[in-house]
Coordinates of C-alpha atoms in Angstrom, one line a residue:
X1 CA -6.5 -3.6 -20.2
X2 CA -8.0 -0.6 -21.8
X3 CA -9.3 2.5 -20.9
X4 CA -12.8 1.5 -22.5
X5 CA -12.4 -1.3 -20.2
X6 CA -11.6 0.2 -17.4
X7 CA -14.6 2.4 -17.3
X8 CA -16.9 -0.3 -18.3
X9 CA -15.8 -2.2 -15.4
X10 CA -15.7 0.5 -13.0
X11 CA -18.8 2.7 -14.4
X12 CA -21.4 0.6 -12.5
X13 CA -19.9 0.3 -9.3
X14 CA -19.7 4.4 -9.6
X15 CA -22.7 4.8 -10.4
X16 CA -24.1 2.4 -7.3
X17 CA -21.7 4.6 -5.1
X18 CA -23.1 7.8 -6.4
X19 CA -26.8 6.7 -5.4
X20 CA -25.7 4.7 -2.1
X21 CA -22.8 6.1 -0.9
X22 CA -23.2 3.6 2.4
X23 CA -22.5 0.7 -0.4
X24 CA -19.2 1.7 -0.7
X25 CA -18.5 2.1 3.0
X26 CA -16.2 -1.6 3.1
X27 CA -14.4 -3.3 6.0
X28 CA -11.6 -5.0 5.2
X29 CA -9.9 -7.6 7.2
X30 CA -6.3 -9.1 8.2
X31 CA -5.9 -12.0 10.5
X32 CA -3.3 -14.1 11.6
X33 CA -2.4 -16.4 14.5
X34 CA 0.0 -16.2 17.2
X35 CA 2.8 -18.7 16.0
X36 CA 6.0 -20.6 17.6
X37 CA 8.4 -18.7 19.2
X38 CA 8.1 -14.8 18.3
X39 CA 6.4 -15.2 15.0
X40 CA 2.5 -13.8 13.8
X41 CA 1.1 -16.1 10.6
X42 CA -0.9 -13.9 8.8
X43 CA -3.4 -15.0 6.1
X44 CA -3.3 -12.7 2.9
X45 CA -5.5 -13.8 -0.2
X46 CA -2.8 -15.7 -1.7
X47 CA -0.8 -17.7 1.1
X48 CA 0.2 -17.7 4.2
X49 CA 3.2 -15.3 5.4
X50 CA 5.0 -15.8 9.0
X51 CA 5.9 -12.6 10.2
X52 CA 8.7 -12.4 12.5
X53 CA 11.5 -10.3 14.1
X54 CA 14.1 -8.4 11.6
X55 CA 17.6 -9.5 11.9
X56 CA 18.4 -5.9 13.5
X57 CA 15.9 -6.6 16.5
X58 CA 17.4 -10.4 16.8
X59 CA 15.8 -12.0 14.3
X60 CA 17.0 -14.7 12.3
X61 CA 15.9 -13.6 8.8
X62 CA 14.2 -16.5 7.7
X63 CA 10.6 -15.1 9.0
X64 CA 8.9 -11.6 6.6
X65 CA 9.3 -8.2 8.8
X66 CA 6.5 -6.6 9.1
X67 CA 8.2 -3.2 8.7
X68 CA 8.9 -4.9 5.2
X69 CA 5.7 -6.1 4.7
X70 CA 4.3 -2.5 5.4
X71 CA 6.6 -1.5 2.4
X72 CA 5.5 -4.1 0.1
X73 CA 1.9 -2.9 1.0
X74 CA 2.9 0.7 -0.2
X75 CA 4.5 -0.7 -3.1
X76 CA 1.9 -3.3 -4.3
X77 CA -1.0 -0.2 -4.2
X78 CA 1.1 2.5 -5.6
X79 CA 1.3 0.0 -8.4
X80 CA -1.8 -0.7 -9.1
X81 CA -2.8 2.2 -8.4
X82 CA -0.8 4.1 -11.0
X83 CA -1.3 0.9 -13.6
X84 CA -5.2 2.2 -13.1
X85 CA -4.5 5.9 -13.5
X86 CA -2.2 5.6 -16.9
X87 CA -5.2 3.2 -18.2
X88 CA -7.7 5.5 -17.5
X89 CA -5.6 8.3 -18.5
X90 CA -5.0 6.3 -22.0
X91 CA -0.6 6.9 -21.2
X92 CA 1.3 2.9 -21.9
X93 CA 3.6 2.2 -19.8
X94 CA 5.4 -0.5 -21.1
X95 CA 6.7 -1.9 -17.9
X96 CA 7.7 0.1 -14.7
X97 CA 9.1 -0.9 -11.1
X98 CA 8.0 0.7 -7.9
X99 CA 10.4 1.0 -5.1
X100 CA 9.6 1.5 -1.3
X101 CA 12.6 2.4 1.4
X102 CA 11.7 3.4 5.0
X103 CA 14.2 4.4 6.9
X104 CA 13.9 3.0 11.1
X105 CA 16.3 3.2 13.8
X106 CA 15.8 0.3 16.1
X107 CA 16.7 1.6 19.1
X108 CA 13.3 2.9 19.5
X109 CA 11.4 -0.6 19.2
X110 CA 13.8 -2.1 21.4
X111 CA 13.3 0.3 24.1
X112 CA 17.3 1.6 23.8
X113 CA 16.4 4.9 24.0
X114 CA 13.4 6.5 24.9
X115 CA 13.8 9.4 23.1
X116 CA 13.9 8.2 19.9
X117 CA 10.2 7.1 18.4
X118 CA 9.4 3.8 16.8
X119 CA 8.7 3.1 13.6
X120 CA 9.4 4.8 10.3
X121 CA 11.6 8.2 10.4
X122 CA 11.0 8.7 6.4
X123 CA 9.5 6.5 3.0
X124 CA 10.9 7.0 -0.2
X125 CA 8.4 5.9 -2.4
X126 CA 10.0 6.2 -6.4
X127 CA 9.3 4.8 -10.0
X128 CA 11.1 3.7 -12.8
X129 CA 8.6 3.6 -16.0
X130 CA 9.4 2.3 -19.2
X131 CA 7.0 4.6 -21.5
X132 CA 6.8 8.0 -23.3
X133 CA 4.5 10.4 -21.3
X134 CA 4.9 13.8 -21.7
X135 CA 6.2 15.9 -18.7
X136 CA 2.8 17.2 -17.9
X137 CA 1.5 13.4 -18.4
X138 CA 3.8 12.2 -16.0
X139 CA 2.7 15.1 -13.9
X140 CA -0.8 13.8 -13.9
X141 CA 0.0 9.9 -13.3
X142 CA 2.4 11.1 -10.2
X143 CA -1.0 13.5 -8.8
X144 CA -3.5 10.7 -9.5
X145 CA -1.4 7.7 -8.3
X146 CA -0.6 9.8 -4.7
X147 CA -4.3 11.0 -4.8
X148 CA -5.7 7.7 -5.0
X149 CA -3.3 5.2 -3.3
X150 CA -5.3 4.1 -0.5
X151 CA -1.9 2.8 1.6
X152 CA 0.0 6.0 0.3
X153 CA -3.0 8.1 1.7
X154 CA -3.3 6.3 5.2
X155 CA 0.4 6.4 5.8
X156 CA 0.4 10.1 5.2
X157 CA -2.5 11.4 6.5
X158 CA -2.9 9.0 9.2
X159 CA -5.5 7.1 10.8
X160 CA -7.1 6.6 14.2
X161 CA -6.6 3.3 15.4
X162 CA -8.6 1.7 17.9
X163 CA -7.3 -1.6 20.2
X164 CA -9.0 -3.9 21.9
X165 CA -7.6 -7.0 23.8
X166 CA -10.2 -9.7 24.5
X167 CA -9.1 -12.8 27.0
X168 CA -10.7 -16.3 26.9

């Protein structure tokens, strides 16, 4: 796609934002059913993925983690994300991977010991890129991508969550 593109695409959506900024205020949904043993499916917009336990928490490995699957989430945005920002920004990029690694130690979601939290201690989030931007270029992609991530941005800066548990 190019940048002409891009902005052709994206210039009326802008534009509706601009004058009804309660247009682009979006709920997005995930949803998945309870499954056999200890297992969640969860319905994502291509197929269905069975979440399960990772092998370090007595898993078999045969079901997606969702520790992984919050990875891949990182991973798949950053991407696009970035793909977005060079377009706009007129830089090719030839090809490119995008590599997530979070760094957990189980004994806190297995209750081993108390003191030590659960989830995530550290992400590395990093990018290989096949192209020829300049280092202020590169500069700009890395600013835009982080800026505009919308999984990079919840993950750092956080997000109230709210629970609810209903019974039938």
């Amino acid at each position: 796609m190019k940048s002409e593109e891009l902005r052709k695409i994206q210039a009326p959506i802008k534009e509706k934002y601009r004058e009804q900024p309660t247009a682009a205020i979006i709920t997005l949904q995930a949803s998945g059913e309870i499954g056999a043993g200890i297992s969640c499916k969860v319905a994502t917009g291509k197929t269905l993925v069975e979440a399960g336990l990772h092998p370090a928490t007595g898993g078999n490995g045969m079901l997606a983690c969702s520790g992984d699957l919050l990875l891949e989430a990182l991973v798949a945005c950053a991407g696009v994300t970035l793909r977005a920002v060079s377009t706009a920004l007129e830089i090719p990029i030839e090809q490119g991977k995008v590599i997530a690694e979070g760094d957990m130690d189980f004994r806190g979601t297995l209750g081993v010991a108390k003191d030590v939290p659960v989830g995530f201690k550290a992400i590395r989030l990093s990018f290989e890129l096949a192209c020829n931007a300049s280092p202020d270029q590169l500069a700009a992609i890395t600013k835009l991508t982080e800026r505009y991530c919308v999984v990079y941005q919840t993950l750092t800066k956080g997000v109230p969550i709210a629970t609810s548990y209903v019974t039938h």
